[in-house]
Amino acid sequence: MHISWYGTTAFKIQTKPANDEVVVIIDPYKPEEGTFPRNLTADIVLYTRGEKNSITISGTPFIANSAGEWEVKGVLIRAIPGNAPGHTLLRLQTEHVTIGHLGQRNIPLSDEQLEVLSGVDILCIPVGGENTYTAAVARKIVQQIEPRIVIPMNVQSDNDPKSAPVESFIKEIGIRPQEAEKKVIIKKKDLPQEEMHLIVIAKE
């Protein structure tokens, strides 16, 4: 699968759970600053904090903006309640890889939330402060979930200039990052077996 980051909590996941490619967009938004790709097409659109300030996605995608469980085109989706009205946390499974997405949050996970997210292969976690986890708190959350790969989000970018730069989290977690350009390729067979990996994706 291919994973791209669009700033804040927004991602594009291109996956092939069976014969056909499936495109998942998480948290598309209309930026107050910076840029966001135009004319996006998706099969699945997921929102972790409602559809306010969202952009229009082309096609006729399946849309989820509340808690629930679905299987769409071979992608397993579980959205669980966050701690604010309309907020959710996501657990996805595709190509035998599990992905956790914590949305935009700055409070600890409950026992129930940890139970759903613990041990995911890939964790997308907000680390930039400014209404999200600080680097120190994010490190503790990562230690609780124990993913194989950590992808920081809600870090400083042209769309999010007030958030802390990703270097603050890199220093705190103490893992030398693998830097992807604007897309990272993930394969089940290549997932790390021993050490946790940190992947920093350049904003699309």
PDB file of N, CA and C in Angstrom, residues 132-183:
ATOM      1  N   THR A 132      -3.131  19.201  20.323  1.00  0.00           N
ATOM      2  CA  THR A 132      -2.818  17.785  20.150  1.00  0.00           C
ATOM      3  C   THR A 132      -1.757  17.407  21.179  1.00  0.00           C
ATOM      4  N   TYR A 133      -1.319  16.151  21.140  1.00  0.00           N
ATOM      5  CA  TYR A 133      -0.319  15.707  22.100  1.00  0.00           C
ATOM      6  C   TYR A 133       0.984  16.489  21.958  1.00  0.00           C
ATOM      7  N   THR A 134       1.606  16.785  23.096  1.00  0.00           N
ATOM      8  CA  THR A 134       2.985  17.250  23.052  1.00  0.00           C
ATOM      9  C   THR A 134       3.869  16.053  22.724  1.00  0.00           C
ATOM     10  N   ALA A 135       5.115  16.308  22.394  1.00  0.00           N
ATOM     11  CA  ALA A 135       6.036  15.222  22.057  1.00  0.00           C
ATOM     12  C   ALA A 135       6.167  14.233  23.208  1.00  0.00           C
ATOM     13  N   ALA A 136       6.235  14.740  24.439  1.00  0.00           N
ATOM     14  CA  ALA A 136       6.417  13.862  25.599  1.00  0.00           C
ATOM     15  C   ALA A 136       5.206  12.966  25.824  1.00  0.00           C
ATOM     16  N   VAL A 137       4.007  13.528  25.712  1.00  0.00           N
ATOM     17  CA  VAL A 137       2.796  12.722  25.900  1.00  0.00           C
ATOM     18  C   VAL A 137       2.644  11.726  24.756  1.00  0.00           C
ATOM     19  N   ALA A 138       2.951  12.145  23.540  1.00  0.00           N
ATOM     20  CA  ALA A 138       2.861  11.240  22.388  1.00  0.00           C
ATOM     21  C   ALA A 138       3.781  10.035  22.568  1.00  0.00           C
ATOM     22  N   ARG A 139       4.967  10.260  23.105  1.00  0.00           N
ATOM     23  CA  ARG A 139       5.890   9.141  23.347  1.00  0.00           C
ATOM     24  C   ARG A 139       5.258   8.115  24.287  1.00  0.00           C
ATOM     25  N   LYS A 140       4.587   8.576  25.326  1.00  0.00           N
ATOM     26  CA  LYS A 140       3.945   7.660  26.274  1.00  0.00           C
ATOM     27  C   LYS A 140       2.821   6.872  25.602  1.00  0.00           C
ATOM     28  N   ILE A 141       2.059   7.536  24.738  1.00  0.00           N
ATOM     29  CA  ILE A 141       0.983   6.849  24.019  1.00  0.00           C
ATOM     30  C   ILE A 141       1.563   5.769  23.110  1.00  0.00           C
ATOM     31  N   VAL A 142       2.646   6.088  22.422  1.00  0.00           N
ATOM     32  CA  VAL A 142       3.308   5.109  21.555  1.00  0.00           C
ATOM     33  C   VAL A 142       3.763   3.904  22.373  1.00  0.00           C
ATOM     34  N   GLN A 143       4.303   4.144  23.547  1.00  0.00           N
ATOM     35  CA  GLN A 143       4.757   3.045  24.403  1.00  0.00           C
ATOM     36  C   GLN A 143       3.589   2.170  24.851  1.00  0.00           C
ATOM     37  N   GLN A 144       2.421   2.756  25.015  1.00  0.00           N
ATOM     38  CA  GLN A 144       1.241   1.980  25.401  1.00  0.00           C
ATOM     39  C   GLN A 144       0.736   1.120  24.245  1.00  0.00           C
ATOM     40  N   ILE A 145       0.714   1.676  23.048  1.00  0.00           N
ATOM     41  CA  ILE A 145       0.142   0.969  21.896  1.00  0.00           C
ATOM     42  C   ILE A 145       1.126  -0.024  21.288  1.00  0.00           C
ATOM     43  N   GLU A 146       2.402   0.301  21.306  1.00  0.00           N
ATOM     44  CA  GLU A 146       3.467  -0.562  20.783  1.00  0.00           C
ATOM     45  C   GLU A 146       3.257  -0.948  19.309  1.00  0.00           C
ATOM     46  N   PRO A 147       3.159   0.031  18.438  1.00  0.00           N
ATOM     47  CA  PRO A 147       3.060  -0.281  17.001  1.00  0.00           C
ATOM     48  C   PRO A 147       4.420  -0.686  16.446  1.00  0.00           C
ATOM     49  N   ARG A 148       4.414  -1.225  15.248  1.00  0.00           N
ATOM     50  CA  ARG A 148       5.679  -1.517  14.565  1.00  0.00           C
ATOM     51  C   ARG A 148       6.236  -0.267  13.886  1.00  0.00           C
ATOM     52  N   ILE A 149       5.331   0.563  13.378  1.00  0.00           N
ATOM     53  CA  ILE A 149       5.724   1.785  12.675  1.00  0.00           C
ATOM     54  C   ILE A 149       4.935   2.961  13.244  1.00  0.00           C
ATOM     55  N   VAL A 150       5.618   4.072  13.494  1.00  0.00           N
ATOM     56  CA  VAL A 150       4.978   5.302  13.956  1.00  0.00           C
ATOM     57  C   VAL A 150       5.081   6.350  12.852  1.00  0.00           C
ATOM     58  N   ILE A 151       3.946   6.960  12.521  1.00  0.00           N
ATOM     59  CA  ILE A 151       3.921   8.063  11.557  1.00  0.00           C
ATOM     60  C   ILE A 151       3.376   9.294  12.278  1.00  0.00           C
ATOM     61  N   PRO A 152       4.212  10.309  12.534  1.00  0.00           N
ATOM     62  CA  PRO A 152       3.715  11.511  13.208  1.00  0.00           C
ATOM     63  C   PRO A 152       2.866  12.368  12.282  1.00  0.00           C
ATOM     64  N   MET A 153       1.849  13.000  12.858  1.00  0.00           N
ATOM     65  CA  MET A 153       0.993  13.922  12.104  1.00  0.00           C
ATOM     66  C   MET A 153       0.721  15.135  12.986  1.00  0.00           C
ATOM     67  N   ASN A 154      -0.025  16.102  12.460  1.00  0.00           N
ATOM     68  CA  ASN A 154      -0.269  17.359  13.165  1.00  0.00           C
ATOM     69  C   ASN A 154       1.036  18.035  13.557  1.00  0.00           C
ATOM     70  N   VAL A 155       2.027  17.937  12.679  1.00  0.00           N
ATOM     71  CA  VAL A 155       3.278  18.652  12.908  1.00  0.00           C
ATOM     72  C   VAL A 155       3.324  19.871  11.994  1.00  0.00           C
ATOM     73  N   GLN A 156       4.270  20.736  12.245  1.00  0.00           N
ATOM     74  CA  GLN A 156       4.355  21.999  11.525  1.00  0.00           C
ATOM     75  C   GLN A 156       4.460  21.788  10.014  1.00  0.00           C
ATOM     76  N   SER A 157       3.631  22.509   9.278  1.00  0.00           N
ATOM     77  CA  SER A 157       3.654  22.498   7.815  1.00  0.00           C
ATOM     78  C   SER A 157       3.079  23.819   7.340  1.00  0.00           C
ATOM     79  N   ASP A 158       3.015  24.022   6.028  1.00  0.00           N
ATOM     80  CA  ASP A 158       2.448  25.277   5.532  1.00  0.00           C
ATOM     81  C   ASP A 158       0.981  25.419   5.915  1.00  0.00           C
ATOM     82  N   ASN A 159       0.291  24.295   6.127  1.00  0.00           N
ATOM     83  CA  ASN A 159      -1.113  24.326   6.535  1.00  0.00           C
ATOM     84  C   ASN A 159      -1.280  24.448   8.043  1.00  0.00           C
ATOM     85  N   ASP A 160      -0.216  24.238   8.779  1.00  0.00           N
ATOM     86  CA  ASP A 160      -0.306  24.125  10.239  1.00  0.00           C
ATOM     87  C   ASP A 160       0.929  24.760  10.879  1.00  0.00           C
ATOM     88  N   PRO A 161       1.140  26.067  10.669  1.00  0.00           N
ATOM     89  CA  PRO A 161       2.386  26.699  11.104  1.00  0.00           C
ATOM     90  C   PRO A 161       2.544  26.805  12.614  1.00  0.00           C
ATOM     91  N   LYS A 162       1.451  26.704  13.379  1.00  0.00           N
ATOM     92  CA  LYS A 162       1.541  26.876  14.830  1.00  0.00           C
ATOM     93  C   LYS A 162       1.959  25.606  15.563  1.00  0.00           C
ATOM     94  N   SER A 163       1.841  24.471  14.925  1.00  0.00           N
ATOM     95  CA  SER A 163       2.238  23.220  15.576  1.00  0.00           C
ATOM     96  C   SER A 163       3.757  23.119  15.650  1.00  0.00           C
ATOM     97  N   ALA A 164       4.219  22.290  16.580  1.00  0.00           N
ATOM     98  CA  ALA A 164       5.657  22.108  16.756  1.00  0.00           C
ATOM     99  C   ALA A 164       6.240  21.349  15.570  1.00  0.00           C
ATOM    100  N   PRO A 165       7.493  21.611  15.223  1.00  0.00           N
ATOM    101  CA  PRO A 165       8.136  20.842  14.152  1.00  0.00           C
ATOM    102  C   PRO A 165       8.328  19.396  14.565  1.00  0.00           C
ATOM    103  N   VAL A 166       8.403  18.511  13.598  1.00  0.00           N
ATOM    104  CA  VAL A 166       8.503  17.081  13.878  1.00  0.00           C
ATOM    105  C   VAL A 166       9.783  16.740  14.630  1.00  0.00           C
ATOM    106  N   GLU A 167      10.803  17.582  14.529  1.00  0.00           N
ATOM    107  CA  GLU A 167      12.071  17.317  15.208  1.00  0.00           C
ATOM    108  C   GLU A 167      11.905  17.202  16.716  1.00  0.00           C
ATOM    109  N   SER A 168      10.923  17.898  17.288  1.00  0.00           N
ATOM    110  CA  SER A 168      10.690  17.801  18.735  1.00  0.00           C
ATOM    111  C   SER A 168      10.291  16.383  19.128  1.00  0.00           C
ATOM    112  N   PHE A 169       9.440  15.765  18.322  1.00  0.00           N
ATOM    113  CA  PHE A 169       9.015  14.390  18.606  1.00  0.00           C
ATOM    114  C   PHE A 169      10.145  13.407  18.335  1.00  0.00           C
ATOM    115  N   ILE A 170      10.896  13.623  17.279  1.00  0.00           N
ATOM    116  CA  ILE A 170      12.021  12.732  16.962  1.00  0.00           C
ATOM    117  C   ILE A 170      12.998  12.692  18.133  1.00  0.00           C
ATOM    118  N   LYS A 171      13.311  13.854  18.678  1.00  0.00           N
ATOM    119  CA  LYS A 171      14.235  13.923  19.818  1.00  0.00           C
ATOM    120  C   LYS A 171      13.653  13.214  21.031  1.00  0.00           C
ATOM    121  N   GLU A 172      12.360  13.391  21.268  1.00  0.00           N
ATOM    122  CA  GLU A 172      11.710  12.803  22.441  1.00  0.00           C
ATOM    123  C   GLU A 172      11.639  11.287  22.355  1.00  0.00           C
ATOM    124  N   ILE A 173      11.294  10.757  21.191  1.00  0.00           N
ATOM    125  CA  ILE A 173      11.102   9.308  21.080  1.00  0.00           C
ATOM    126  C   ILE A 173      12.429   8.575  20.917  1.00  0.00           C
ATOM    127  N   GLY A 174      13.450   9.276  20.449  1.00  0.00           N
ATOM    128  CA  GLY A 174      14.780   8.686  20.392  1.00  0.00           C
ATOM    129  C   GLY A 174      14.967   7.623  19.324  1.00  0.00           C
ATOM    130  N   ILE A 175      14.219   7.717  18.241  1.00  0.00           N
ATOM    131  CA  ILE A 175      14.359   6.774  17.125  1.00  0.00           C
ATOM    132  C   ILE A 175      14.787   7.557  15.892  1.00  0.00           C
ATOM    133  N   ARG A 176      15.811   7.084  15.236  1.00  0.00           N
ATOM    134  CA  ARG A 176      16.242   7.751  14.011  1.00  0.00           C
ATOM    135  C   ARG A 176      15.198   7.507  12.922  1.00  0.00           C
ATOM    136  N   PRO A 177      14.640   8.566  12.350  1.00  0.00           N
ATOM    137  CA  PRO A 177      13.529   8.371  11.403  1.00  0.00           C
ATOM    138  C   PRO A 177      13.975   7.927  10.021  1.00  0.00           C
ATOM    139  N   GLN A 178      13.069   7.195   9.378  1.00  0.00           N
ATOM    140  CA  GLN A 178      13.197   6.949   7.949  1.00  0.00           C
ATOM    141  C   GLN A 178      12.381   8.042   7.268  1.00  0.00           C
ATOM    142  N   GLU A 179      13.018   8.821   6.446  1.00  0.00           N
ATOM    143  CA  GLU A 179      12.323   9.941   5.829  1.00  0.00           C
ATOM    144  C   GLU A 179      11.816   9.556   4.447  1.00  0.00           C
ATOM    145  N   ALA A 180      10.507   9.589   4.310  1.00  0.00           N
ATOM    146  CA  ALA A 180       9.894   9.357   3.005  1.00  0.00           C
ATOM    147  C   ALA A 180       9.733  10.715   2.333  1.00  0.00           C
ATOM    148  N   GLU A 181       9.637  10.732   1.048  1.00  0.00           N
ATOM    149  CA  GLU A 181       9.395  12.002   0.375  1.00  0.00           C
ATOM    150  C   GLU A 181       7.912  12.347   0.525  1.00  0.00           C
ATOM    151  N   LYS A 182       7.099  12.039  -0.453  1.00  0.00           N
ATOM    152  CA  LYS A 182       5.679  12.359  -0.326  1.00  0.00           C
ATOM    153  C   LYS A 182       4.805  11.118  -0.356  1.00  0.00           C
ATOM    154  N   LYS A 183       5.419   9.968  -0.266  1.00  0.00           N
ATOM    155  CA  LYS A 183       4.647   8.726  -0.282  1.00  0.00           C
ATOM    156  C   LYS A 183       5.515   7.631   0.311  1.00  0.00           C
TER     157      LYS A 183
END
